[in-house]
Amino acid sequence: PPTPQAALGRARDVAQLEIEQQLWLAEYWQQRSWERGAIPAVQGLEIVKQQLGQYVQPRLVWEIFWLNSFRAPPTPDTAQNQWFCG
């Protein structure tokens, strides 16, 4: 997400899905992140999957993940480490 507000909106939208759908999305985004070499996102999404499986409040899980993913527009130095999975 390009802004913290957009990150919170994305978290809200994803948290409205059923848990199984959220886990599927986390798995999908994790695979996409792996293909791009975005290791921090892969690690963050692994935590998301663990927390969702432990019945942590989904909206909180996603808010933390997406806010952690918020970055200023990437520079060549930071582009490969970006958490953005969209």
mmCIF file of C-alpha atoms in Angstrom:
data_model
loop_
_atom_site.group_PDB
_atom_site.id
_atom_site.type_symbol
_atom_site.label_atom_id
_atom_site.label_comp_id
_atom_site.label_asym_id
_atom_site.label_seq_id
_atom_site.Cartn_x
_atom_site.Cartn_y
_atom_site.Cartn_z
ATOM 1 C CA PRO A 1 0.000 0.000 0.000
ATOM 2 C CA PRO A 2 1.269 3.471 -0.854
ATOM 3 C CA THR A 3 0.160 5.118 2.424
ATOM 4 C CA PRO A 4 -0.530 4.062 6.014
ATOM 5 C CA GLN A 5 -4.218 4.842 5.434
ATOM 6 C CA ALA A 6 -4.272 2.506 2.449
ATOM 7 C CA ALA A 7 -2.526 -0.156 4.549
ATOM 8 C CA LEU A 8 -5.244 0.077 7.198
ATOM 9 C CA GLY A 9 -7.940 -0.066 4.526
ATOM 10 C CA ARG A 10 -6.414 -3.172 2.993
ATOM 11 C CA ALA A 11 -6.208 -4.766 6.456
ATOM 12 C CA ARG A 12 -9.877 -3.977 7.071
ATOM 13 C CA ASP A 13 -10.922 -5.462 3.739
ATOM 14 C CA VAL A 14 -8.917 -8.672 4.117
ATOM 15 C CA ALA A 15 -10.040 -9.172 7.732
ATOM 16 C CA GLN A 16 -13.672 -9.286 6.568
ATOM 17 C CA LEU A 17 -13.004 -12.531 4.696
ATOM 18 C CA GLU A 18 -13.385 -15.975 6.250
ATOM 19 C CA ILE A 19 -10.246 -17.241 8.000
ATOM 20 C CA GLU A 20 -9.707 -19.919 5.339
ATOM 21 C CA GLN A 21 -9.763 -17.230 2.647
ATOM 22 C CA GLN A 22 -7.335 -15.078 4.625
ATOM 23 C CA LEU A 23 -4.956 -18.011 4.982
ATOM 24 C CA TRP A 24 -5.217 -18.690 1.241
ATOM 25 C CA LEU A 25 -4.392 -15.047 0.463
ATOM 26 C CA ALA A 26 -1.455 -15.084 2.877
ATOM 27 C CA GLU A 27 -0.128 -18.226 1.177
ATOM 28 C CA TYR A 28 -0.616 -16.680 -2.281
ATOM 29 C CA TRP A 29 1.080 -13.396 -1.330
ATOM 30 C CA GLN A 30 3.876 -15.342 0.338
ATOM 31 C CA GLN A 31 4.504 -17.322 -2.859
ATOM 32 C CA ARG A 32 4.494 -14.132 -4.959
ATOM 33 C CA SER A 33 6.881 -12.477 -2.522
ATOM 34 C CA TRP A 34 9.199 -15.494 -2.664
ATOM 35 C CA GLU A 35 9.237 -15.337 -6.465
ATOM 36 C CA ARG A 36 10.254 -11.657 -6.263
ATOM 37 C CA GLY A 37 12.908 -12.286 -3.641
ATOM 38 C CA ALA A 38 11.085 -10.174 -1.048
ATOM 39 C CA ILE A 39 12.285 -12.219 1.919
ATOM 40 C CA PRO A 40 10.993 -9.825 4.640
ATOM 41 C CA ALA A 41 7.485 -10.175 3.192
ATOM 42 C CA VAL A 42 7.809 -13.962 3.102
ATOM 43 C CA GLN A 43 8.801 -13.939 6.765
ATOM 44 C CA GLY A 44 6.053 -11.491 7.691
ATOM 45 C CA LEU A 45 3.404 -13.566 5.948
ATOM 46 C CA GLU A 46 4.603 -16.691 7.735
ATOM 47 C CA ILE A 47 3.926 -14.859 11.005
ATOM 48 C CA VAL A 48 0.497 -13.806 9.682
ATOM 49 C CA LYS A 49 -0.377 -17.439 8.938
ATOM 50 C CA GLN A 50 0.779 -18.567 12.378
ATOM 51 C CA GLN A 51 -1.193 -15.849 14.152
ATOM 52 C CA LEU A 52 -4.357 -16.493 12.167
ATOM 53 C CA GLY A 53 -4.036 -20.170 13.041
ATOM 54 C CA GLN A 54 -3.800 -19.237 16.720
ATOM 55 C CA TYR A 55 -7.029 -17.212 16.575
ATOM 56 C CA VAL A 56 -5.388 -13.824 17.013
ATOM 57 C CA GLN A 57 -7.808 -11.071 15.997
ATOM 58 C CA PRO A 58 -7.505 -11.037 12.173
ATOM 59 C CA ARG A 59 -7.832 -7.304 11.686
ATOM 60 C CA LEU A 60 -5.023 -6.661 14.148
ATOM 61 C CA VAL A 61 -2.817 -9.252 12.430
ATOM 62 C CA TRP A 62 -3.342 -7.649 9.034
ATOM 63 C CA GLU A 63 -3.020 -4.074 10.302
ATOM 64 C CA ILE A 64 0.374 -4.866 11.795
ATOM 65 C CA PHE A 65 1.524 -6.704 8.681
ATOM 66 C CA TRP A 66 0.434 -4.007 6.237
ATOM 67 C CA LEU A 67 1.683 -1.124 8.374
ATOM 68 C CA ASN A 68 5.039 -2.879 8.628
ATOM 69 C CA SER A 69 4.994 -3.197 4.854
ATOM 70 C CA PHE A 70 4.483 0.543 4.373
ATOM 71 C CA ARG A 71 7.483 2.078 2.727
ATOM 72 C CA ALA A 72 8.253 5.229 0.859
ATOM 73 C CA PRO A 73 8.570 4.646 -2.898
ATOM 74 C CA PRO A 74 11.407 2.147 -3.356
ATOM 75 C CA THR A 75 14.859 3.139 -4.430
ATOM 76 C CA PRO A 76 17.041 0.715 -6.381
ATOM 77 C CA ASP A 77 18.739 -0.191 -3.080
ATOM 78 C CA THR A 78 15.489 -1.046 -1.277
ATOM 79 C CA ALA A 79 13.327 -2.419 -4.084
ATOM 80 C CA GLN A 80 14.248 -6.063 -3.560
ATOM 81 C CA ASN A 81 13.675 -5.893 0.209
ATOM 82 C CA GLN A 82 10.269 -4.287 -0.053
ATOM 83 C CA TRP A 83 7.402 -5.938 1.859
ATOM 84 C CA PHE A 84 4.767 -4.872 -0.656
ATOM 85 C CA CYS A 85 2.896 -7.911 -1.944
ATOM 86 C CA GLY A 86 0.014 -6.383 -3.872
#
